[in-house]
């Protein structure tokens, strides 16, 4: 029986429970979970800022998370390149993922004769720090307040 391969992708800058939830859900769909880590330059283009954590360090930390079998760096030129090489059975998009639009991604996959199912995580993990941006804001707030004391 063929192994089911699942792919998900993201920045994974400052890890939080939402990342773990998405990775756990993605792994539950198949036998092998491969995570594509956005390159520093790609994140800068999309978000207007480089990640706090360098790409190789983010890749290493994501690969250490229990549900993840392998983490790789994305392409600097074509976001679909690693997906076309892997040919996954499923692609899982996080709840706040905006780089890929579901229908556009499905259309691109179809052009390449891939029958990959695209699934978007519906539940957003609610916790005090559910985004890297919120973590950064809290650090800045606490650091600035400490400096003022």
C-alpha positions as a printed NumPy array, in Angstrom:
array([[  0.   ,   0.   ,   0.   ],
       [  1.304,   3.439,  -0.976],
       [  2.293,   5.752,   1.842],
       [  0.048,   8.855,   2.135],
       [  2.134,  12.029,   2.089],
       [  0.898,  15.269,   3.602],
       [  2.475,  18.686,   3.047],
       [  1.937,  21.924,   4.878],
       [  3.889,  25.161,   4.645],
       [  4.466,  28.357,   6.545],
       [  6.888,  30.727,   8.182],
       [  6.884,  29.085,  11.641],
       [  8.796,  32.04 ,  13.061],
       [  8.015,  31.97 ,  16.778],
       [  6.373,  28.629,  17.497],
       [  3.04 ,  28.619,  19.321],
       [  0.108,  26.205,  19.94 ],
       [ -1.541,  27.116,  16.619],
       [  1.474,  25.743,  14.773],
       [  1.322,  22.518,  16.767],
       [ -2.421,  22.158,  16.169],
       [ -2.011,  22.549,  12.394],
       [  0.924,  20.119,  12.282],
       [ -0.91 ,  17.517,  14.384],
       [ -4.003,  17.775,  12.213],
       [ -1.925,  17.505,   9.038],
       [ -0.115,  14.401,  10.316],
       [ -3.452,  12.754,  11.184],
       [ -4.317,  12.713,   7.468],
       [ -1.402,  10.575,   6.326],
       [  1.689,   8.534,   7.01 ],
       [  4.363,  11.16 ,   6.401],
       [  4.245,  14.899,   7.105],
       [  6.619,  17.166,   5.211],
       [  6.68 ,  20.836,   6.181],
       [  7.872,  23.495,   3.756],
       [  9.485,  26.384,   5.62 ],
       [  9.212,  29.787,   3.956],
       [ 12.564,  31.318,   3.075],
       [ 13.629,  34.544,   4.822],
       [ 13.494,  36.519,   1.559],
       [ 10.048,  35.121,   0.714],
       [  8.68 ,  36.138,   4.111],
       [ 10.161,  39.619,   3.663],
       [  8.347,  39.99 ,   0.315],
       [  5.017,  38.75 ,   1.712],
       [  5.016,  40.287,   5.214],
       [  7.298,  43.277,   4.677],
       [  9.76 ,  42.07 ,   7.32 ],
       [ 12.226,  39.249,   7.731],
       [ 11.388,  36.601,  10.319],
       [ 12.97 ,  36.941,  13.748],
       [ 14.391,  33.416,  13.534],
       [ 16.627,  32.567,  10.517],
       [ 15.241,  30.03 ,   8.01 ],
       [ 17.588,  27.122,   8.793],
       [ 16.92 ,  27.475,  12.514],
       [ 13.143,  27.551,  11.869],
       [ 13.477,  24.453,   9.679],
       [ 15.435,  22.615,  12.368],
       [ 12.937,  23.475,  15.129],
       [  9.887,  22.493,  13.07 ],
       [ 11.503,  19.188,  12.135],
       [ 11.973,  18.497,  15.869],
       [  8.214,  18.728,  16.527],
       [  6.722,  15.265,  17.06 ],
       [  4.172,  15.145,  14.198],
       [  6.746,  16.296,  11.61 ],
       [  8.707,  13.702,   9.645],
       [ 10.735,  16.155,   7.581],
       [ 11.048,  19.929,   7.175],
       [ 12.552,  21.505,   4.082],
       [ 13.207,  25.053,   2.938],
       [ 10.911,  26.389,   0.233],
       [ 11.997,  27.657,  -3.153],
       [ 13.223,  31.206,  -3.61 ],
       [ 11.67 ,  31.421,  -7.084],
       [  8.542,  29.222,  -7.257],
       [  6.315,  28.409,  -4.28 ],
       [  4.973,  25.332,  -6.096],
       [  8.398,  23.833,  -6.836],
       [  8.738,  21.691,  -3.674],
       [  5.11 ,  20.545,  -3.93 ],
       [  5.645,  19.393,  -7.522],
       [  8.724,  17.425,  -6.407],
       [  6.989,  15.827,  -3.41 ],
       [  3.65 ,  15.085,  -5.164],
       [  1.702,  14.895,  -1.894],
       [ -1.686,  13.265,  -1.401],
       [ -2.812,  16.185,   0.786],
       [ -1.85 ,  19.813,   1.255],
       [ -2.967,  21.339,   4.538],
       [ -3.279,  25.12 ,   4.74 ],
       [ -3.24 ,  26.763,   8.166],
       [ -6.249,  28.835,   9.206],
       [ -4.419,  32.13 ,   8.631],
       [ -2.479,  31.027,   5.544],
       [ -2.838,  33.562,   2.736],
       [ -0.031,  32.727,   0.294],
       [ -2.051,  29.99 ,  -1.397],
       [ -5.658,  30.541,  -2.473],
       [ -7.407,  27.156,  -2.405],
       [ -8.965,  27.223,  -5.875],
       [ -5.855,  28.678,  -7.531],
       [ -3.752,  25.983,  -5.874],
       [ -6.156,  23.24 ,  -7.002],
       [ -6.065,  24.602, -10.56 ],
       [ -2.243,  24.676, -10.561],
       [ -2.051,  21.133,  -9.229],
       [ -4.488,  19.95 , -11.895],
       [ -2.305,  21.537, -14.63 ],
       [  0.505,  19.293, -13.375],
       [ -1.737,  16.201, -13.27 ],
       [ -1.641,  16.   ,  -9.469],
       [ -4.729,  14.728,  -7.68 ],
       [ -3.69 ,  16.316,  -4.395],
       [ -6.504,  17.168,  -1.988],
       [ -6.241,  20.684,  -0.513],
       [ -7.611,  21.134,   3.001],
       [ -7.75 ,  24.343,   5.037],
       [ -7.661,  24.033,   8.825],
       [-10.928,  25.531,  10.041],
       [-10.284,  25.862,  13.759],
       [ -8.006,  28.639,  14.909],
       [ -6.261,  27.773,  18.167],
       [ -7.368,  30.3  ,  20.749],
       [ -4.725,  31.079,  23.336],
       [ -3.071,  34.242,  24.651],
       [ -0.287,  34.125,  22.058],
       [ -1.709,  32.471,  18.945],
       [  0.457,  34.297,  16.421],
       [  4.125,  35.162,  16.097],
       [  3.094,  38.799,  15.699],
       [  1.257,  38.753,  19.056],
       [  4.326,  37.235,  20.724],
       [  6.537,  39.983,  19.277],
       [  4.094,  42.701,  20.417],
       [  4.096,  41.302,  23.964],
       [  7.892,  41.135,  24.084],
       [  8.166,  44.732,  22.874],
       [  5.53 ,  45.867,  25.391],
       [  7.276,  44.133,  28.295],
       [ 10.742,  45.258,  27.219],
       [  9.655,  48.888,  26.797],
       [  7.861,  48.882,  30.163],
       [ 10.972,  47.44 ,  31.837],
       [ 13.112,  50.166,  30.3  ],
       [ 10.735,  52.829,  31.652],
       [ 10.912,  51.558,  35.247]])
